[in-house]
PDB file of C-alpha atoms in Angstrom:
ATOM      1  CA  MET U 745      -2.606   5.698 -19.572  1.00 48.00           C
ATOM      2  CA  HIS U 746      -3.479   2.439 -19.390  1.00 57.00           C
ATOM      3  CA  VAL U 747      -7.819   1.727 -19.118  1.00 75.00           C
ATOM      4  CA  LYS U 748      -8.541   0.471 -15.158  1.00 90.00           C
ATOM      5  CA  GLU U 749      -9.303  -2.700 -17.106  1.00 91.00           C
ATOM      6  CA  ASP U 750      -5.767  -3.424 -18.440  1.00 91.00           C
ATOM      7  CA  ILE U 751      -4.621  -2.221 -15.095  1.00 93.00           C
ATOM      8  CA  ILE U 752      -6.812  -5.127 -14.138  1.00 95.00           C
ATOM      9  CA  ALA U 753      -5.393  -7.459 -16.068  1.00 94.00           C
ATOM     10  CA  ILE U 754      -1.253  -6.188 -15.344  1.00 93.00           C
ATOM     11  CA  LEU U 755      -2.010  -6.141 -11.595  1.00 94.00           C
ATOM     12  CA  GLU U 756      -3.567  -9.865 -11.188  1.00 94.00           C
ATOM     13  CA  GLN U 757      -0.122 -11.222 -13.121  1.00 91.00           C
ATOM     14  CA  PHE U 758       1.061 -10.707  -9.396  1.00 91.00           C
ATOM     15  CA  ASP U 759      -1.840 -11.813  -7.142  1.00 91.00           C
ATOM     16  CA  ILE U 760       0.219 -14.028  -5.321  1.00 87.00           C
ATOM     17  CA  GLY U 761      -2.762 -16.773  -4.252  1.00 81.00           C
ATOM     18  CA  ASN U 762      -1.813 -18.954  -1.112  1.00 74.00           C
ATOM     19  CA  LYS U 763       1.479 -18.736  -2.508  1.00 76.00           C
ATOM     20  CA  PHE U 764       2.278 -17.970   0.795  1.00 71.00           C
ATOM     21  CA  SER U 765       0.376 -19.789   3.259  1.00 65.00           C
ATOM     22  CA  SER U 766       3.040 -22.410   3.899  1.00 63.00           C
ATOM     23  CA  LEU U 767       4.800 -19.489   6.662  1.00 66.00           C
ATOM     24  CA  PRO U 768       5.902 -19.772   9.661  1.00 62.00           C
ATOM     25  CA  VAL U 769       3.047 -18.876  12.415  1.00 71.00           C
ATOM     26  CA  LEU U 770       2.840 -14.550  12.321  1.00 79.00           C
ATOM     27  CA  PRO U 771       0.957 -12.435  13.921  1.00 86.00           C
ATOM     28  CA  LYS U 772      -1.054 -11.088  10.271  1.00 90.00           C
ATOM     29  CA  ALA U 773      -1.818  -7.477   9.596  1.00 92.00           C
ATOM     30  CA  SER U 774      -3.673  -5.914   5.256  1.00 94.00           C
ATOM     31  CA  VAL U 775      -3.689  -2.544   4.256  1.00 97.00           C
ATOM     32  CA  LEU U 776      -5.973  -1.658   1.619  1.00 98.00           C
ATOM     33  CA  ILE U 777      -4.618   0.137  -1.461  1.00 98.00           C
ATOM     34  CA  PRO U 778      -7.228   2.080  -2.937  1.00 98.00           C
ATOM     35  CA  LEU U 779      -7.151   2.890  -6.949  1.00 97.00           C
ATOM     36  CA  MET U 780      -9.189   4.987  -8.609  1.00 96.00           C
ATOM     37  CA  VAL U 781      -9.404   6.558 -11.929  1.00 94.00           C
ATOM     38  CA  LYS U 782      -9.552  10.475 -11.181  1.00 89.00           C
ATOM     39  CA  ASN U 783      -9.524  13.649 -14.015  1.00 85.00           C
ATOM     40  CA  GLY U 784      -8.514  10.421 -16.773  1.00 87.00           C
ATOM     41  CA  GLU U 785      -4.707   9.987 -14.366  1.00 90.00           C
ATOM     42  CA  LEU U 786      -4.705   7.061 -11.885  1.00 95.00           C
ATOM     43  CA  HIS U 787      -4.954   7.589  -7.946  1.00 97.00           C
ATOM     44  CA  THR U 788      -4.562   5.911  -4.290  1.00 97.00           C
ATOM     45  CA  MET U 789      -6.642   6.791  -1.560  1.00 97.00           C
ATOM     46  CA  MET U 790      -4.678   7.303   1.574  1.00 97.00           C
ATOM     47  CA  THR U 791      -5.103   8.742   5.107  1.00 96.00           C
ATOM     48  CA  LEU U 792      -3.527  10.225   8.062  1.00 94.00           C
ATOM     49  CA  ARG U 793      -3.679   7.771  11.281  1.00 85.00           C
ATOM     50  CA  SER U 794      -5.112  10.145  14.549  1.00 78.00           C
ATOM     51  CA  LYS U 795      -2.442  11.552  17.078  1.00 70.00           C
ATOM     52  CA  GLU U 796      -4.405   9.673  19.856  1.00 68.00           C
ATOM     53  CA  LEU U 797      -3.814   5.865  18.563  1.00 58.00           C
ATOM     54  CA  ARG U 798      -1.269   4.334  20.439  1.00 62.00           C
ATOM     55  CA  THR U 799       1.458   3.325  16.988  1.00 63.00           C
ATOM     56  CA  SER U 800       2.122   4.778  13.859  1.00 60.00           C
ATOM     57  CA  ALA U 801       0.271   8.134  15.272  1.00 59.00           C
ATOM     58  CA  GLY U 802       0.146  11.011  13.239  1.00 75.00           C
ATOM     59  CA  GLU U 803       1.330   8.819  10.379  1.00 88.00           C
ATOM     60  CA  VAL U 804       0.668   8.296   6.428  1.00 95.00           C
ATOM     61  CA  CYS U 805      -0.580   5.186   5.383  1.00 94.00           C
ATOM     62  CA  PHE U 806      -3.369   2.743   3.656  1.00 97.00           C
ATOM     63  CA  PRO U 807      -6.184   1.678   5.688  1.00 96.00           C
ATOM     64  CA  GLY U 808      -5.556  -1.591   6.975  1.00 94.00           C
ATOM     65  CA  GLY U 809      -4.378  -3.296  10.313  1.00 92.00           C
ATOM     66  CA  LYS U 810      -4.133  -6.922  12.166  1.00 92.00           C
ATOM     67  CA  ARG U 811      -5.896  -9.713  10.817  1.00 92.00           C
ATOM     68  CA  ASP U 812      -9.719 -10.383  13.472  1.00 92.00           C
ATOM     69  CA  PRO U 813     -10.093 -13.600  14.370  1.00 92.00           C
ATOM     70  CA  SER U 814     -13.552 -12.906  12.497  1.00 92.00           C
ATOM     71  CA  ASP U 815     -12.158 -12.376   9.306  1.00 91.00           C
ATOM     72  CA  ARG U 816     -11.736 -15.260   7.237  1.00 91.00           C
ATOM     73  CA  ASP U 817      -8.191 -14.312   5.148  1.00 90.00           C
ATOM     74  CA  ASP U 818      -6.540 -11.059   4.115  1.00 92.00           C
ATOM     75  CA  VAL U 819      -8.770  -9.819   2.062  1.00 95.00           C
ATOM     76  CA  ASP U 820     -11.478  -9.525   4.897  1.00 95.00           C
ATOM     77  CA  THR U 821      -9.069  -7.901   7.157  1.00 96.00           C
ATOM     78  CA  ALA U 822      -8.675  -5.252   4.909  1.00 96.00           C
ATOM     79  CA  LEU U 823     -12.012  -5.160   4.138  1.00 97.00           C
ATOM     80  CA  ARG U 824     -13.384  -4.726   7.400  1.00 97.00           C
ATOM     81  CA  GLU U 825     -10.654  -2.109   8.461  1.00 96.00           C
ATOM     82  CA  ALA U 826     -11.563   0.326   5.558  1.00 97.00           C
ATOM     83  CA  GLU U 827     -15.245   0.188   5.906  1.00 97.00           C
ATOM     84  CA  GLU U 828     -14.003   0.916  10.190  1.00 96.00           C
ATOM     85  CA  GLU U 829     -11.667   3.587   9.255  1.00 96.00           C
ATOM     86  CA  ILE U 830     -13.491   5.428   5.989  1.00 96.00           C
ATOM     87  CA  GLY U 831     -16.621   4.154   5.721  1.00 96.00           C
ATOM     88  CA  LEU U 832     -16.031   2.519   2.393  1.00 97.00           C
ATOM     89  CA  PRO U 833     -18.706  -0.813   1.877  1.00 97.00           C
ATOM     90  CA  PRO U 834     -16.734  -3.444   0.523  1.00 97.00           C
ATOM     91  CA  GLU U 835     -19.725  -3.805  -1.421  1.00 97.00           C
ATOM     92  CA  ASP U 836     -18.180  -1.222  -3.348  1.00 97.00           C
ATOM     93  CA  VAL U 837     -14.445  -2.454  -3.906  1.00 97.00           C
ATOM     94  CA  GLN U 838     -12.949  -4.566  -6.099  1.00 97.00           C
ATOM     95  CA  VAL U 839     -10.687  -6.313  -5.621  1.00 97.00           C
ATOM     96  CA  VAL U 840      -7.533  -7.357  -8.205  1.00 97.00           C
ATOM     97  CA  CYS U 841      -5.073  -8.733  -6.190  1.00 96.00           C
ATOM     98  CA  ARG U 842      -2.727  -9.876  -2.970  1.00 94.00           C
ATOM     99  CA  LEU U 843       0.464  -8.603  -3.374  1.00 93.00           C
ATOM    100  CA  VAL U 844       3.923 -10.279  -1.389  1.00 88.00           C
ATOM    101  CA  PRO U 845       3.515 -10.326   2.044  1.00 89.00           C
ATOM    102  CA  ILE U 846       5.818  -7.595   4.375  1.00 87.00           C
ATOM    103  CA  ILE U 847       7.416  -8.293   7.391  1.00 84.00           C
ATOM    104  CA  ASN U 848       6.855  -4.413   9.331  1.00 84.00           C
ATOM    105  CA  LYS U 849       9.265  -2.979  11.934  1.00 80.00           C
ATOM    106  CA  SER U 850       6.614  -4.497  14.723  1.00 80.00           C
ATOM    107  CA  GLY U 851       7.035  -7.958  14.034  1.00 81.00           C
ATOM    108  CA  LEU U 852       3.191  -8.019  11.919  1.00 85.00           C
ATOM    109  CA  LEU U 853       3.342  -9.684   8.257  1.00 88.00           C
ATOM    110  CA  VAL U 854       1.090  -7.468   6.251  1.00 92.00           C
ATOM    111  CA  THR U 855      -0.165  -8.316   2.713  1.00 93.00           C
ATOM    112  CA  PRO U 856      -1.553  -5.241   0.675  1.00 95.00           C
ATOM    113  CA  VAL U 857      -4.772  -5.831  -1.304  1.00 97.00           C
ATOM    114  CA  VAL U 858      -4.750  -3.981  -4.238  1.00 97.00           C
ATOM    115  CA  GLY U 859      -8.621  -2.701  -4.851  1.00 98.00           C
ATOM    116  CA  PHE U 860     -10.466  -0.635  -8.059  1.00 97.00           C
ATOM    117  CA  ILE U 861     -12.852   2.506  -6.011  1.00 97.00           C
ATOM    118  CA  ASP U 862     -15.582   4.234  -8.007  1.00 95.00           C
ATOM    119  CA  GLU U 863     -14.121   8.500  -8.038  1.00 93.00           C
ATOM    120  CA  SER U 864     -17.010   9.222  -6.911  1.00 94.00           C
ATOM    121  CA  PHE U 865     -16.325   7.733  -3.128  1.00 96.00           C
ATOM    122  CA  CYS U 866     -16.863  10.302  -0.527  1.00 94.00           C
ATOM    123  CA  PRO U 867     -14.659   8.717   2.645  1.00 95.00           C
ATOM    124  CA  CYS U 868     -16.572   9.109   6.399  1.00 94.00           C
ATOM    125  CA  PRO U 869     -13.617   9.061   8.239  1.00 92.00           C
ATOM    126  CA  ASN U 870     -13.194   7.798  11.964  1.00 93.00           C
ATOM    127  CA  PRO U 871     -12.250   9.918  14.010  1.00 90.00           C
ATOM    128  CA  ALA U 872     -11.231   7.491  16.594  1.00 88.00           C
ATOM    129  CA  GLU U 873      -8.500   6.316  13.821  1.00 88.00           C
ATOM    130  CA  VAL U 874      -8.721   8.139  11.422  1.00 92.00           C
ATOM    131  CA  SER U 875      -8.402  12.795  11.090  1.00 90.00           C
ATOM    132  CA  ALA U 876      -7.514  12.776   7.625  1.00 93.00           C
ATOM    133  CA  VAL U 877      -8.519  11.381   4.118  1.00 95.00           C
ATOM    134  CA  PHE U 878      -6.452  11.824   0.470  1.00 96.00           C
ATOM    135  CA  THR U 879      -5.465  11.814  -2.842  1.00 96.00           C
ATOM    136  CA  VAL U 880      -2.432  10.697  -4.417  1.00 97.00           C
ATOM    137  CA  PRO U 881      -1.853   9.931  -8.243  1.00 97.00           C
ATOM    138  CA  LEU U 882       0.247   6.990  -8.407  1.00 96.00           C
ATOM    139  CA  ASP U 883       2.971   7.779 -11.001  1.00 95.00           C
ATOM    140  CA  PHE U 884       3.685   9.765  -7.442  1.00 97.00           C
ATOM    141  CA  PHE U 885       5.336   8.095  -6.598  1.00 97.00           C
ATOM    142  CA  THR U 886       7.433   6.695  -9.627  1.00 96.00           C
ATOM    143  CA  SER U 887       8.922  10.585 -10.004  1.00 95.00           C
ATOM    144  CA  ASP U 888      11.720  12.012  -8.161  1.00 93.00           C
ATOM    145  CA  LYS U 889      11.341  14.834  -7.890  1.00 92.00           C
ATOM    146  CA  ASP U 890       9.405  15.607  -4.213  1.00 93.00           C
ATOM    147  CA  HIS U 891      11.140  11.512  -2.766  1.00 94.00           C
ATOM    148  CA  TYR U 892      14.648  11.342  -0.773  1.00 91.00           C
ATOM    149  CA  ALA U 893      15.960   7.981   0.269  1.00 89.00           C
ATOM    150  CA  THR U 894      18.187   7.249   3.356  1.00 84.00           C
ATOM    151  CA  HIS U 895      20.227   4.258   3.438  1.00 74.00           C
ATOM    152  CA  GLY U 896      21.061   1.655   5.803  1.00 57.00           C
ATOM    153  CA  VAL U 897      17.916   1.834   8.072  1.00 53.00           C
ATOM    154  CA  ALA U 898      18.010  -0.523  11.300  1.00 52.00           C
ATOM    155  CA  GLY U 899      14.929  -3.376  10.108  1.00 49.00           C
ATOM    156  CA  THR U 900      14.526  -2.090   6.358  1.00 50.00           C
ATOM    157  CA  MET U 901      14.671  -3.207   3.095  1.00 59.00           C
ATOM    158  CA  GLY U 902      17.836  -1.197   2.085  1.00 66.00           C
ATOM    159  CA  MET U 903      16.627   2.216   2.305  1.00 77.00           C
ATOM    160  CA  LEU U 904      13.578   3.800   3.734  1.00 87.00           C
ATOM    161  CA  HIS U 905      11.676   5.819   0.879  1.00 93.00           C
ATOM    162  CA  SER U 906      10.356   8.880   1.866  1.00 95.00           C
ATOM    163  CA  PHE U 907       8.128  11.731   0.185  1.00 96.00           C
ATOM    164  CA  HIS U 908       6.595  14.440   0.950  1.00 96.00           C
ATOM    165  CA  PHE U 909       2.834  15.544  -0.833  1.00 96.00           C
ATOM    166  CA  VAL U 910       0.802  18.142  -1.049  1.00 96.00           C
ATOM    167  CA  ASP U 911      -2.565  18.029  -1.617  1.00 93.00           C
ATOM    168  CA  PRO U 912      -3.868  20.395  -4.460  1.00 92.00           C
ATOM    169  CA  ASP U 913      -7.223  20.390  -2.054  1.00 88.00           C
ATOM    170  CA  SER U 914      -6.935  21.039   0.468  1.00 90.00           C
ATOM    171  CA  GLY U 915      -3.641  22.122   0.869  1.00 92.00           C
ATOM    172  CA  SER U 916      -2.245  20.100   3.795  1.00 93.00           C
ATOM    173  CA  GLN U 917       1.117  18.664   3.710  1.00 95.00           C
ATOM    174  CA  TYR U 918       1.911  14.999   4.209  1.00 95.00           C
ATOM    175  CA  HIS U 919       5.164  12.880   5.000  1.00 95.00           C
ATOM    176  CA  ILE U 920       4.266   9.037   2.872  1.00 96.00           C
ATOM    177  CA  TRP U 921       6.989   7.445   4.008  1.00 92.00           C
ATOM    178  CA  GLY U 922       8.224   3.512   5.396  1.00 90.00           C
ATOM    179  CA  LEU U 923       6.282   0.194   5.023  1.00 91.00           C
ATOM    180  CA  THR U 924       3.576   2.818   3.149  1.00 95.00           C
ATOM    181  CA  ALA U 925       5.545   4.606   0.553  1.00 94.00           C
ATOM    182  CA  MET U 926       7.420   0.740  -0.514  1.00 93.00           C
ATOM    183  CA  PHE U 927       4.127  -0.735  -1.278  1.00 95.00           C
ATOM    184  CA  ALA U 928       3.114   2.753  -3.580  1.00 97.00           C
ATOM    185  CA  ILE U 929       5.960   2.806  -5.290  1.00 95.00           C
ATOM    186  CA  LEU U 930       4.975  -1.062  -5.818  1.00 94.00           C
ATOM    187  CA  VAL U 931       1.791  -0.811  -6.937  1.00 95.00           C
ATOM    188  CA  ALA U 932       2.635   2.584  -8.917  1.00 96.00           C
ATOM    189  CA  ALA U 933       6.103  -0.034 -10.371  1.00 93.00           C
ATOM    190  CA  LEU U 934       3.751  -2.933 -11.917  1.00 93.00           C
ATOM    191  CA  ALA U 935       0.320  -0.656 -12.315  1.00 94.00           C
ATOM    192  CA  LEU U 936       2.100   1.605 -14.804  1.00 93.00           C
ATOM    193  CA  LYS U 937       4.255  -0.357 -16.093  1.00 91.00           C
ATOM    194  CA  LYS U 938       6.629   1.773 -15.769  1.00 90.00           C
ATOM    195  CA  LYS U 939      10.237   1.951 -13.751  1.00 91.00           C
ATOM    196  CA  PRO U 940      10.431   4.478 -10.603  1.00 94.00           C
ATOM    197  CA  ASP U 941      13.382   8.251 -11.735  1.00 93.00           C
ATOM    198  CA  PHE U 942      15.371   6.451  -8.420  1.00 92.00           C
ATOM    199  CA  HIS U 943      16.666   3.949  -7.252  1.00 88.00           C
ATOM    200  CA  VAL U 944      14.982   0.685  -5.657  1.00 88.00           C
ATOM    201  CA  ALA U 945      16.130  -1.758  -4.049  1.00 83.00           C
ATOM    202  CA  PHE U 946      14.076  -4.548  -6.107  1.00 83.00           C
ATOM    203  CA  ASP U 947      13.598  -5.107 -10.073  1.00 81.00           C
ATOM    204  CA  PRO U 948      11.238  -2.961 -12.093  1.00 76.00           C
ATOM    205  CA  GLU U 949      10.654  -5.716 -14.468  1.00 76.00           C
ATOM    206  CA  ASP U 950      10.769  -8.309 -11.873  1.00 80.00           C
ATOM    207  CA  PRO U 951       9.690  -6.285  -7.768  1.00 77.00           C
ATOM    208  CA  ILE U 952       8.152  -9.610  -6.380  1.00 77.00           C
ATOM    209  CA  SER U 953      11.005 -11.948  -6.420  1.00 82.00           C
ATOM    210  CA  PHE U 954      12.899  -9.405  -4.461  1.00 82.00           C
ATOM    211  CA  PHE U 955      10.244  -8.857  -2.220  1.00 81.00           C
ATOM    212  CA  GLN U 956       9.566 -13.007  -1.424  1.00 81.00           C
ATOM    213  CA  GLN U 957      13.416 -13.268  -1.389  1.00 82.00           C
ATOM    214  CA  VAL U 958      13.322 -10.702   1.707  1.00 79.00           C
ATOM    215  CA  LEU U 959      10.099 -13.005   3.315  1.00 81.00           C
ATOM    216  CA  HIS U 960      11.463 -16.502   2.752  1.00 78.00           C
ATOM    217  CA  ARG U 961      15.229 -14.447   4.920  1.00 76.00           C
ATOM    218  CA  ARG U 962      13.233 -12.948   7.654  1.00 74.00           C
ATOM    219  CA  THR U 963      11.262 -16.035   8.684  1.00 73.00           C
ATOM    220  CA  SER U 964      13.964 -18.632   7.881  1.00 70.00           C
ATOM    221  CA  LYS U 965      14.710 -17.140  11.342  1.00 65.00           C
ATOM    222  CA  LEU U 966      11.766 -17.671  12.625  1.00 59.00           C
TER     223      LEU U 966
END
């Protein structure tokens, strides 16, 4: 298991900086992928969206949402949304990198922001937006044990990945799929330097180039 500092050094290599600032204007959103070292293992924190929401109701997501006019950049959006949704103070997040944005099914350009939080953080979910918060070992997203995929789903990048996760703390079962699952697989492959046990459309040795190609292919049609 890499220590936190080693993982930060690995992930920083994939920070996109301003590489995609020249993309056509699209509505933007960001998600925060919070990482923590828990019981000596790297974990990520996820949320179950409230069933009362208009979009993605009852789905598992990372904290995040649409860009607000007051947000300076993608990092600001991710940190603001995480504070609003789970009570995570922005100053308690060690932002590590921004990864390649992906256009979601609604046409939003979604940028994943990866950051470390302390293991002791106790989430305070906003009930209007979040009905549960839980953590998942990151290597869960490289294992084939509770994973399945479907092919040729319209609007996805080749395969639609799904995982069934049972939270050992609460016994609750969660279905993690779609863009959220793809982001989790990507971060796990990068941070752990581990090839998933199942087939993925991207090259685990150089995953970023695949997402860049998909993004340029999608935006060239705009």
